[in-house]
Every structure is written in structure tokens, then in C-alpha cells.
């Protein structure tokens, strides 16, 4: 807990000098906690003298932020036009079903994965595209992605 507070203090000191860096500060919070905890949002609002609703607006507007804990390896399934046409939405549904997740953004009970759809990952030529922990998998399928996630899970359990 003290380490968490020390890290938050470090983030605040790093960005406090200029409130226009609020997004960058929230990126650091998101990276550290894997989400924006409500009590941290409140503390930032107080310490920076920024309206709490401004922080929540940013945290809910940008897909990079989450108000609930994400998995250690966030899975982003592209459902943009090129990927949708090549089965992206089906991949999303099948991965969610395989991981027994009821809603996007929810983390698996072991905290390893969370799954979200995204509009375009900027590499439409590789459609359908999925990223796992930032690693890009192109020209993929439900079967391939489920195998990749199972492999990562086994690797993590073995370590
Ligand atoms: S639509 Fe999927 S990467 Fe662009």
C-alpha cells in the first residue's frame, strides 16, 4: 500500500507543475494501477485543484483509460470496418466466451486478461487484427487467438 502511495506521489510531483498534462498524468496512473481507481481520481482532483468530473470525463472518453481493473495483458480486438468484414466481431465474441467474460473491460478472475473492442488499430491491411499486451496479431482467427491466450496462460502458470 505504501509503495502504491509513493508511486502516486511520484506521478503527481512529475506532472503537477502544469495541469495541461492531465492526460499524461492519467496515462501514468493507468499504467501503474491498470485502471483509474476512484480514490486516486479524487486525490488528483484535490491535489491539482481540478474538477473531479473533468478527470472522469477524460477517463471515460479515451479508450486507453478504464475505471475498472484491466488484465495484465489487455486484449484489444479490432472491430473497425476492415476487421469486421473479416470476422473481427466474431473473434471478439469467441474470445469473450472462451475466457468466460460477460462484459468488455472486465478482467479474468486470475487478472491475466481483459478484452475490449477497438475501432481501428491502424493496420487494416493485416485484418482481422488483435493485440495482446500490445503485441499485434494480424490475419488472425478465433482459433488462433484462443490458442495464443491459452499458451500465455500456461506460460504464466509455469513461471
Ligand atoms: S479496421 Fe482493424 S486495423 Fe483498421
PDB file of N, CA and C in Angstrom, residues 64-122:
ATOM      1  N   UNK A  64      -8.065   4.391 -23.975  1.00  0.00           N
ATOM      2  CA  UNK A  64      -6.867   3.933 -23.269  1.00  0.00           C
ATOM      3  C   UNK A  64      -7.042   3.876 -21.764  1.00  0.00           C
ATOM      4  N   UNK A  65      -8.114   4.518 -21.272  1.00  0.00           N
ATOM      5  CA  UNK A  65      -8.344   4.542 -19.819  1.00  0.00           C
ATOM      6  C   UNK A  65      -9.491   3.617 -19.444  1.00  0.00           C
ATOM      7  N   UNK A  66      -9.439   3.150 -18.200  1.00  0.00           N
ATOM      8  CA  UNK A  66     -10.502   2.282 -17.706  1.00  0.00           C
ATOM      9  C   UNK A  66     -10.777   2.611 -16.246  1.00  0.00           C
ATOM     10  N   UNK A  67     -12.034   2.527 -15.859  1.00  0.00           N
ATOM     11  CA  UNK A  67     -12.393   2.779 -14.460  1.00  0.00           C
ATOM     12  C   UNK A  67     -12.488   1.473 -13.679  1.00  0.00           C
ATOM     13  N   UNK A  68     -12.248   0.362 -14.358  1.00  0.00           N
ATOM     14  CA  UNK A  68     -12.189  -0.921 -13.649  1.00  0.00           C
ATOM     15  C   UNK A  68     -10.876  -1.608 -14.013  1.00  0.00           C
ATOM     16  N   UNK A  69     -10.351  -2.438 -13.109  1.00  0.00           N
ATOM     17  CA  UNK A  69      -9.043  -3.041 -13.362  1.00  0.00           C
ATOM     18  C   UNK A  69      -9.012  -3.845 -14.650  1.00  0.00           C
ATOM     19  N   UNK A  70      -7.992  -3.593 -15.464  1.00  0.00           N
ATOM     20  CA  UNK A  70      -7.797  -4.372 -16.672  1.00  0.00           C
ATOM     21  C   UNK A  70      -6.882  -5.536 -16.354  1.00  0.00           C
ATOM     22  N   UNK A  71      -6.889  -6.515 -17.245  1.00  0.00           N
ATOM     23  CA  UNK A  71      -5.993  -7.639 -17.072  1.00  0.00           C
ATOM     24  C   UNK A  71      -4.553  -7.214 -17.285  1.00  0.00           C
ATOM     25  N   UNK A  72      -3.632  -8.054 -16.827  1.00  0.00           N
ATOM     26  CA  UNK A  72      -2.217  -7.761 -17.017  1.00  0.00           C
ATOM     27  C   UNK A  72      -1.894  -7.688 -18.509  1.00  0.00           C
ATOM     28  N   UNK A  73      -2.586  -8.502 -19.297  1.00  0.00           N
ATOM     29  CA  UNK A  73      -2.417  -8.484 -20.752  1.00  0.00           C
ATOM     30  C   UNK A  73      -3.744  -8.081 -21.394  1.00  0.00           C
ATOM     31  N   UNK A  74      -3.941  -6.780 -21.589  1.00  0.00           N
ATOM     32  CA  UNK A  74      -5.199  -6.347 -22.214  1.00  0.00           C
ATOM     33  C   UNK A  74      -5.278  -6.846 -23.662  1.00  0.00           C
ATOM     34  N   UNK A  75      -6.434  -7.380 -24.000  1.00  0.00           N
ATOM     35  CA  UNK A  75      -6.656  -7.881 -25.359  1.00  0.00           C
ATOM     36  C   UNK A  75      -7.547  -6.868 -26.076  1.00  0.00           C
ATOM     37  N   UNK A  76      -7.058  -6.343 -27.191  1.00  0.00           N
ATOM     38  CA  UNK A  76      -7.847  -5.394 -27.981  1.00  0.00           C
ATOM     39  C   UNK A  76      -8.211  -6.070 -29.305  1.00  0.00           C
ATOM     40  N   UNK A  77      -9.499  -6.227 -29.522  1.00  0.00           N
ATOM     41  CA  UNK A  77      -9.964  -6.868 -30.756  1.00  0.00           C
ATOM     42  C   UNK A  77     -10.522  -5.778 -31.656  1.00  0.00           C
ATOM     43  N   UNK A  78      -9.940  -5.641 -32.833  1.00  0.00           N
ATOM     44  CA  UNK A  78     -10.400  -4.594 -33.736  1.00  0.00           C
ATOM     45  C   UNK A  78     -11.722  -4.997 -34.389  1.00  0.00           C
ATOM     46  N   UNK A  79     -12.690  -4.091 -34.280  1.00  0.00           N
ATOM     47  CA  UNK A  79     -13.978  -4.317 -34.942  1.00  0.00           C
ATOM     48  C   UNK A  79     -14.250  -3.179 -35.935  1.00  0.00           C
ATOM     49  N   UNK A  80     -13.153  -2.518 -36.359  1.00  0.00           N
ATOM     50  CA  UNK A  80     -13.285  -1.497 -37.400  1.00  0.00           C
ATOM     51  C   UNK A  80     -13.750  -2.158 -38.693  1.00  0.00           C
ATOM     52  N   UNK A  81     -14.060  -1.372 -39.692  1.00  0.00           N
ATOM     53  CA  UNK A  81     -14.686  -1.909 -40.900  1.00  0.00           C
ATOM     54  C   UNK A  81     -13.902  -3.065 -41.527  1.00  0.00           C
ATOM     55  N   UNK A  82     -12.608  -2.856 -41.781  1.00  0.00           N
ATOM     56  CA  UNK A  82     -11.808  -3.905 -42.445  1.00  0.00           C
ATOM     57  C   UNK A  82     -11.776  -5.182 -41.614  1.00  0.00           C
ATOM     58  N   UNK A  83     -11.647  -5.036 -40.307  1.00  0.00           N
ATOM     59  CA  UNK A  83     -11.569  -6.213 -39.430  1.00  0.00           C
ATOM     60  C   UNK A  83     -12.943  -6.850 -39.237  1.00  0.00           C
ATOM     61  N   UNK A  84     -13.969  -6.012 -39.154  1.00  0.00           N
ATOM     62  CA  UNK A  84     -15.337  -6.546 -39.002  1.00  0.00           C
ATOM     63  C   UNK A  84     -15.693  -7.434 -40.198  1.00  0.00           C
ATOM     64  N   UNK A  85     -15.374  -6.927 -41.405  1.00  0.00           N
ATOM     65  CA  UNK A  85     -15.679  -7.684 -42.625  1.00  0.00           C
ATOM     66  C   UNK A  85     -14.984  -9.041 -42.620  1.00  0.00           C
ATOM     67  N   UNK A  86     -13.811  -9.095 -42.009  1.00  0.00           N
ATOM     68  CA  UNK A  86     -13.052 -10.362 -41.970  1.00  0.00           C
ATOM     69  C   UNK A  86     -13.256 -11.128 -40.657  1.00  0.00           C
ATOM     70  N   UNK A  87     -14.323 -10.822 -39.936  1.00  0.00           N
ATOM     71  CA  UNK A  87     -14.685 -11.639 -38.770  1.00  0.00           C
ATOM     72  C   UNK A  87     -14.246 -11.118 -37.412  1.00  0.00           C
ATOM     73  N   UNK A  88     -13.815  -9.865 -37.326  1.00  0.00           N
ATOM     74  CA  UNK A  88     -13.349  -9.303 -36.051  1.00  0.00           C
ATOM     75  C   UNK A  88     -14.368  -9.398 -34.929  1.00  0.00           C
ATOM     76  N   UNK A  89     -15.635  -9.118 -35.247  1.00  0.00           N
ATOM     77  CA  UNK A  89     -16.674  -9.150 -34.216  1.00  0.00           C
ATOM     78  C   UNK A  89     -16.880 -10.579 -33.707  1.00  0.00           C
ATOM     79  N   UNK A  90     -16.797 -11.555 -34.610  1.00  0.00           N
ATOM     80  CA  UNK A  90     -16.927 -12.967 -34.205  1.00  0.00           C
ATOM     81  C   UNK A  90     -15.749 -13.375 -33.311  1.00  0.00           C
ATOM     82  N   UNK A  91     -14.555 -12.881 -33.659  1.00  0.00           N
ATOM     83  CA  UNK A  91     -13.372 -13.183 -32.835  1.00  0.00           C
ATOM     84  C   UNK A  91     -13.586 -12.628 -31.428  1.00  0.00           C
ATOM     85  N   UNK A  92     -14.086 -11.393 -31.362  1.00  0.00           N
ATOM     86  CA  UNK A  92     -14.357 -10.768 -30.058  1.00  0.00           C
ATOM     87  C   UNK A  92     -15.307 -11.641 -29.237  1.00  0.00           C
ATOM     88  N   UNK A  93     -16.416 -12.038 -29.848  1.00  0.00           N
ATOM     89  CA  UNK A  93     -17.419 -12.852 -29.133  1.00  0.00           C
ATOM     90  C   UNK A  93     -16.832 -14.190 -28.674  1.00  0.00           C
ATOM     91  N   UNK A  94     -16.052 -14.828 -29.551  1.00  0.00           N
ATOM     92  CA  UNK A  94     -15.493 -16.140 -29.203  1.00  0.00           C
ATOM     93  C   UNK A  94     -14.439 -16.050 -28.096  1.00  0.00           C
ATOM     94  N   UNK A  95     -13.612 -15.010 -28.137  1.00  0.00           N
ATOM     95  CA  UNK A  95     -12.605 -14.837 -27.078  1.00  0.00           C
ATOM     96  C   UNK A  95     -13.313 -14.581 -25.749  1.00  0.00           C
ATOM     97  N   UNK A  96     -14.323 -13.706 -25.779  1.00  0.00           N
ATOM     98  CA  UNK A  96     -15.076 -13.392 -24.544  1.00  0.00           C
ATOM     99  C   UNK A  96     -15.697 -14.670 -23.976  1.00  0.00           C
ATOM    100  N   UNK A  97     -16.269 -15.473 -24.848  1.00  0.00           N
ATOM    101  CA  UNK A  97     -16.920 -16.716 -24.407  1.00  0.00           C
ATOM    102  C   UNK A  97     -15.879 -17.667 -23.823  1.00  0.00           C
ATOM    103  N   UNK A  98     -14.742 -17.806 -24.524  1.00  0.00           N
ATOM    104  CA  UNK A  98     -13.706 -18.722 -24.059  1.00  0.00           C
ATOM    105  C   UNK A  98     -13.142 -18.297 -22.695  1.00  0.00           C
ATOM    106  N   UNK A  99     -12.995 -17.001 -22.486  1.00  0.00           N
ATOM    107  CA  UNK A  99     -12.454 -16.511 -21.207  1.00  0.00           C
ATOM    108  C   UNK A  99     -13.548 -16.342 -20.150  1.00  0.00           C
ATOM    109  N   UNK A 100     -14.789 -16.668 -20.530  1.00  0.00           N
ATOM    110  CA  UNK A 100     -15.948 -16.557 -19.632  1.00  0.00           C
ATOM    111  C   UNK A 100     -16.110 -15.132 -19.091  1.00  0.00           C
ATOM    112  N   UNK A 101     -15.962 -14.164 -19.984  1.00  0.00           N
ATOM    113  CA  UNK A 101     -16.149 -12.762 -19.620  1.00  0.00           C
ATOM    114  C   UNK A 101     -17.527 -12.307 -20.084  1.00  0.00           C
ATOM    115  N   UNK A 102     -18.220 -11.602 -19.205  1.00  0.00           N
ATOM    116  CA  UNK A 102     -19.569 -11.162 -19.547  1.00  0.00           C
ATOM    117  C   UNK A 102     -19.600  -9.785 -20.181  1.00  0.00           C
ATOM    118  N   UNK A 103     -18.600  -8.961 -19.834  1.00  0.00           N
ATOM    119  CA  UNK A 103     -18.596  -7.632 -20.434  1.00  0.00           C
ATOM    120  C   UNK A 103     -17.181  -7.190 -20.786  1.00  0.00           C
ATOM    121  N   UNK A 104     -17.107  -6.330 -21.777  1.00  0.00           N
ATOM    122  CA  UNK A 104     -15.818  -5.797 -22.198  1.00  0.00           C
ATOM    123  C   UNK A 104     -15.190  -5.010 -21.048  1.00  0.00           C
ATOM    124  N   UNK A 105     -13.881  -5.103 -20.954  1.00  0.00           N
ATOM    125  CA  UNK A 105     -13.158  -4.346 -19.938  1.00  0.00           C
ATOM    126  C   UNK A 105     -13.004  -5.100 -18.624  1.00  0.00           C
ATOM    127  N   UNK A 106     -13.825  -6.136 -18.428  1.00  0.00           N
ATOM    128  CA  UNK A 106     -13.773  -6.928 -17.202  1.00  0.00           C
ATOM    129  C   UNK A 106     -12.519  -7.816 -17.242  1.00  0.00           C
ATOM    130  N   UNK A 107     -11.829  -7.933 -16.115  1.00  0.00           N
ATOM    131  CA  UNK A 107     -10.638  -8.784 -16.072  1.00  0.00           C
ATOM    132  C   UNK A 107     -11.030 -10.214 -15.728  1.00  0.00           C
ATOM    133  N   UNK A 108     -10.254 -11.178 -16.238  1.00  0.00           N
ATOM    134  CA  UNK A 108     -10.494 -12.580 -15.868  1.00  0.00           C
ATOM    135  C   UNK A 108     -10.176 -12.741 -14.372  1.00  0.00           C
ATOM    136  N   UNK A 109     -10.752 -13.759 -13.708  1.00  0.00           N
ATOM    137  CA  UNK A 109     -10.528 -13.913 -12.266  1.00  0.00           C
ATOM    138  C   UNK A 109      -9.049 -14.009 -11.879  1.00  0.00           C
ATOM    139  N   UNK A 110      -8.199 -14.549 -12.767  1.00  0.00           N
ATOM    140  CA  UNK A 110      -6.768 -14.623 -12.455  1.00  0.00           C
ATOM    141  C   UNK A 110      -6.044 -13.311 -12.748  1.00  0.00           C
ATOM    142  N   UNK A 111      -6.778 -12.318 -13.255  1.00  0.00           N
ATOM    143  CA  UNK A 111      -6.198 -10.996 -13.511  1.00  0.00           C
ATOM    144  C   UNK A 111      -5.308 -10.936 -14.740  1.00  0.00           C
ATOM    145  N   UNK A 112      -5.263 -12.009 -15.518  1.00  0.00           N
ATOM    146  CA  UNK A 112      -4.352 -12.026 -16.666  1.00  0.00           C
ATOM    147  C   UNK A 112      -4.869 -11.235 -17.863  1.00  0.00           C
ATOM    148  N   UNK A 113      -6.143 -11.418 -18.189  1.00  0.00           N
ATOM    149  CA  UNK A 113      -6.672 -10.812 -19.421  1.00  0.00           C
ATOM    150  C   UNK A 113      -7.919  -9.961 -19.166  1.00  0.00           C
ATOM    151  N   UNK A 114      -8.070  -8.978 -20.001  1.00  0.00           N
ATOM    152  CA  UNK A 114      -9.339  -8.261 -20.142  1.00  0.00           C
ATOM    153  C   UNK A 114      -9.471  -8.033 -21.641  1.00  0.00           C
ATOM    154  N   UNK A 115     -10.685  -7.949 -22.107  1.00  0.00           N
ATOM    155  CA  UNK A 115     -10.902  -7.874 -23.558  1.00  0.00           C
ATOM    156  C   UNK A 115     -11.754  -6.653 -23.890  1.00  0.00           C
ATOM    157  N   UNK A 116     -11.315  -5.926 -24.903  1.00  0.00           N
ATOM    158  CA  UNK A 116     -12.098  -4.770 -25.359  1.00  0.00           C
ATOM    159  C   UNK A 116     -12.073  -4.697 -26.878  1.00  0.00           C
ATOM    160  N   UNK A 117     -13.144  -4.174 -27.436  1.00  0.00           N
ATOM    161  CA  UNK A 117     -13.146  -3.935 -28.879  1.00  0.00           C
ATOM    162  C   UNK A 117     -12.601  -2.540 -29.124  1.00  0.00           C
ATOM    163  N   UNK A 118     -11.918  -2.385 -30.241  1.00  0.00           N
ATOM    164  CA  UNK A 118     -11.420  -1.067 -30.626  1.00  0.00           C
ATOM    165  C   UNK A 118     -11.840  -0.817 -32.075  1.00  0.00           C
ATOM    166  N   UNK A 119     -11.879   0.451 -32.447  1.00  0.00           N
ATOM    167  CA  UNK A 119     -12.414   0.821 -33.763  1.00  0.00           C
ATOM    168  C   UNK A 119     -11.433   0.616 -34.905  1.00  0.00           C
ATOM    169  N   UNK A 120     -10.163   0.871 -34.717  1.00  0.00           N
ATOM    170  CA  UNK A 120      -9.163   0.620 -35.760  1.00  0.00           C
ATOM    171  C   UNK A 120      -7.793   0.692 -35.105  1.00  0.00           C
ATOM    172  N   UNK A 121      -6.977  -0.289 -35.381  1.00  0.00           N
ATOM    173  CA  UNK A 121      -5.636  -0.320 -34.795  1.00  0.00           C
ATOM    174  C   UNK A 121      -4.599   0.251 -35.765  1.00  0.00           C
ATOM    175  N   UNK A 122      -5.079   0.743 -36.895  1.00  0.00           N
ATOM    176  CA  UNK A 122      -4.189   1.421 -37.829  1.00  0.00           C
ATOM    177  C   UNK A 122      -3.366   0.490 -38.706  1.00  0.00           C
TER     178      UNK A 122
END
